Coordinates of C-alpha atoms in Angstrom, one line a residue:
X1 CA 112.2 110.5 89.7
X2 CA 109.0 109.0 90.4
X3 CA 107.8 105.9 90.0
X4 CA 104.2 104.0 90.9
X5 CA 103.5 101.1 89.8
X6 CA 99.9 99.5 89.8
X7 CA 98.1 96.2 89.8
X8 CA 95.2 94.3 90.1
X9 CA 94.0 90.5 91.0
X10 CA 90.6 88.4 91.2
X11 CA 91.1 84.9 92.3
X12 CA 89.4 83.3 90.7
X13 CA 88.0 85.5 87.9
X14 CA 85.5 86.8 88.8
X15 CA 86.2 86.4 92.5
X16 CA 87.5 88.2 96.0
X17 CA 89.5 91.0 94.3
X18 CA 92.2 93.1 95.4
X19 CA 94.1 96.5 94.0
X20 CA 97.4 98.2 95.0
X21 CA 99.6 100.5 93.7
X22 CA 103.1 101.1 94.8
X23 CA 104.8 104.7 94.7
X24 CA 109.0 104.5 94.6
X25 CA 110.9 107.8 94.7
X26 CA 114.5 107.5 93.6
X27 CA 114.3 103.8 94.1
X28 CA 113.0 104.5 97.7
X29 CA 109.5 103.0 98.4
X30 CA 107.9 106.4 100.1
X31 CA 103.9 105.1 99.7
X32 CA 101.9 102.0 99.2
X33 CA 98.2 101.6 99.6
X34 CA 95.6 98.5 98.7
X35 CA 92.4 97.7 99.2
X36 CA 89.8 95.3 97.2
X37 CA 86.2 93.7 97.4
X38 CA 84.4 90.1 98.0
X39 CA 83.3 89.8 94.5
X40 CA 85.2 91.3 91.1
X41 CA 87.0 91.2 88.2
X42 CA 90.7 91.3 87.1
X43 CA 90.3 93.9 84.7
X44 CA 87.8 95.9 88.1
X45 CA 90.8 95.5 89.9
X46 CA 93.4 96.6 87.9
X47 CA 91.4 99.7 87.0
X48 CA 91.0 100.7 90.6
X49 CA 94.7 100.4 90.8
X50 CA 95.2 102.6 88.4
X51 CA 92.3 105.1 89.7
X52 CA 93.9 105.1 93.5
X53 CA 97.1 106.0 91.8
X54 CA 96.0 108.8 90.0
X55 CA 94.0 110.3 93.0
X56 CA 97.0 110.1 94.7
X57 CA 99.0 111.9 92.2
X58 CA 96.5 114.9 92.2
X59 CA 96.6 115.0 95.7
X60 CA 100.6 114.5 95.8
X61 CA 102.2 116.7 92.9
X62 CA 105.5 117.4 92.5
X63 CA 106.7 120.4 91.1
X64 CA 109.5 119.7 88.1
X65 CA 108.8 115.7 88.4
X66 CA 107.2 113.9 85.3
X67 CA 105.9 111.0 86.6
X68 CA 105.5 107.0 85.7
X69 CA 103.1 104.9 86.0
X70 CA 103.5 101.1 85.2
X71 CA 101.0 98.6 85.0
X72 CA 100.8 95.3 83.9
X73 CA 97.9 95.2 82.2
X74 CA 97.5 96.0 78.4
X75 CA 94.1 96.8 78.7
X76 CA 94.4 99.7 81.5
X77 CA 97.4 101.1 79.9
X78 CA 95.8 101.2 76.1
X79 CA 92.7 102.0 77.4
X80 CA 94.9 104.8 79.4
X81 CA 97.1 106.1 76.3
X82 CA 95.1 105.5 73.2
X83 CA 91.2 104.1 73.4
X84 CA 90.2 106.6 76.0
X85 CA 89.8 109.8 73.9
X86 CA 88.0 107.5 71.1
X87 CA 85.7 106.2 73.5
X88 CA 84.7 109.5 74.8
X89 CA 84.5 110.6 71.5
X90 CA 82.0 107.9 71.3
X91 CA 80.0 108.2 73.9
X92 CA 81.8 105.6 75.5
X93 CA 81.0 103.2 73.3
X94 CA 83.7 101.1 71.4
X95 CA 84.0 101.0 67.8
X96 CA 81.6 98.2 67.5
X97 CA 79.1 100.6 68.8
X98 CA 78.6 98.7 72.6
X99 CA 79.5 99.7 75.7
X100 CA 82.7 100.5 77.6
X101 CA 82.7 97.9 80.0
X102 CA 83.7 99.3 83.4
X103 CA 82.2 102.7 82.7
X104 CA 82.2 104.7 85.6
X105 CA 85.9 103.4 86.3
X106 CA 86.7 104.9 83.1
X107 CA 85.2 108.0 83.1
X108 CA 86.5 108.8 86.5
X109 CA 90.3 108.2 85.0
X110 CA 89.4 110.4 82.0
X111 CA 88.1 112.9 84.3
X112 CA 91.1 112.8 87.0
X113 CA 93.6 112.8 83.2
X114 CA 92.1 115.3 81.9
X115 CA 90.7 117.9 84.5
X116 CA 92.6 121.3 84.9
X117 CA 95.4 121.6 85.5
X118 CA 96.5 118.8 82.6
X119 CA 97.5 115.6 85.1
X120 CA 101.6 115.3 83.0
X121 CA 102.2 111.0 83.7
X122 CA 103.6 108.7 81.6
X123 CA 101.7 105.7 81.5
X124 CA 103.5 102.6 80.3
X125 CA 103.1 98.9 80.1
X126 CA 105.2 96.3 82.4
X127 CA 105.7 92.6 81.8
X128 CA 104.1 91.1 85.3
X129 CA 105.5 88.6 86.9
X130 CA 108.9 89.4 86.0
X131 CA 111.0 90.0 88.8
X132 CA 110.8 93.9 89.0
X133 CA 110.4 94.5 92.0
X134 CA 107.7 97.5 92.0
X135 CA 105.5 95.3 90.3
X136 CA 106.0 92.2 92.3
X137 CA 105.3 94.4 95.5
X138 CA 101.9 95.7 94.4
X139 CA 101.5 92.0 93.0
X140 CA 101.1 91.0 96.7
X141 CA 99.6 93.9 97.8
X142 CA 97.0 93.1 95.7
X143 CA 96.3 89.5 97.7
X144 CA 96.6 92.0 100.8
X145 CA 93.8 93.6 99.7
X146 CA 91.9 90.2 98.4
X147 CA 92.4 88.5 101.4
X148 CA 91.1 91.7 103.6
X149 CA 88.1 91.9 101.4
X150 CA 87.2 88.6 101.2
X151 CA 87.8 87.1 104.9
X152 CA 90.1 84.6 103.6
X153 CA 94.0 84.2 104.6
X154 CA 96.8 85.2 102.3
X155 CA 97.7 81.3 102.0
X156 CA 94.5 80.6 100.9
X157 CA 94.2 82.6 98.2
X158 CA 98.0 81.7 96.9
X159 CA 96.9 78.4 96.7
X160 CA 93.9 79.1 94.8
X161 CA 95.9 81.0 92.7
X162 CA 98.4 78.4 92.3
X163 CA 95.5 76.1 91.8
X164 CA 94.4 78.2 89.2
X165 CA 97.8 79.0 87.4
X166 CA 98.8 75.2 87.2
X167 CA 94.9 74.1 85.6
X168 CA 95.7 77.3 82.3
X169 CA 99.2 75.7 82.0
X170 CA 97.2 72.1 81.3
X171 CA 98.4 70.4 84.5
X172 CA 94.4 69.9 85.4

């Protein structure tokens, strides 16, 4: 069984941004990789999780094995499993006509779902910040990869995220 889960971060939003993705054969963490930039988005971020993980599933097949993908956020994972087809139908524009945000990030997922031979994943949603534990380790990966990117420390940008977390609660 495998199992890679994904995730994304931008503290604040937009802000220093970091990716990761997590890859967990039979329970067994085998491969982990992160990476992020100065300036982005949460929804950037979580796409290029996503995008590394599926680049590394071309490159790391595995004959017999149907893999998983989770990922926290809604957006990647409908965007993944049902808008996708629509929006290429569209010219990747959404049904109110405009466009895709985050183009190219999409059409490079399209093209690494879709190209020959057919990509077989199961992409599905997981609730984040939850306590499983493939999605809490790309979770910090993700501040790895913020951090790097942005020159700031790891504490740093927890407690701008902490910050940040306690103001949406109403503790301003």
């Amino acid at each position: 069984m495998i199992e890679i889960y994904t995730d994304g971060c931008a503290i604040p939003n937009p802000g220093a941004g970091g990716w990761a993705f997590v890859v967990y054969r039979d329970d067994v963490e085998i491969h982990e990789e992160h990476g992020g930039l100065d300036e982005s988005t949460n929804n950037a971020m979580e796409l290029s999780g996503m995008l590394n993980a599926l680049r590394w599933l071309r490159a790391n097949r595995v004959a017999g094995v149907i893999p998983t993908i989770h990922c926290d956020s809604q957006y990647v994972v409908k965007g993944c499993t049902i808008w996708r087809t629509g929006w290429q139908r569209n010219g990747w524009k959404t049904k109110a006509k405009k466009p895709v945000a985050n183009k190219e990030a999409w059409e490079t997922i399209a093209a690494l779902l879709d190209q020959q031979p057919k990509l077989s994943v199961r992409i599905q949603w997981v609730k984040g910040h939850a306590g499983v534990v493939g999605n809490e380790r790309a979770d910090e990966l993700t501040m790895v990869g913020a951090a790097e990117a942005s020159g700031q420390t790891l504490d740093e940008l927890q407690g701008e995220e902490d910050r940040l977390r306690e103001f949406y609660r109403g503790g301003r």
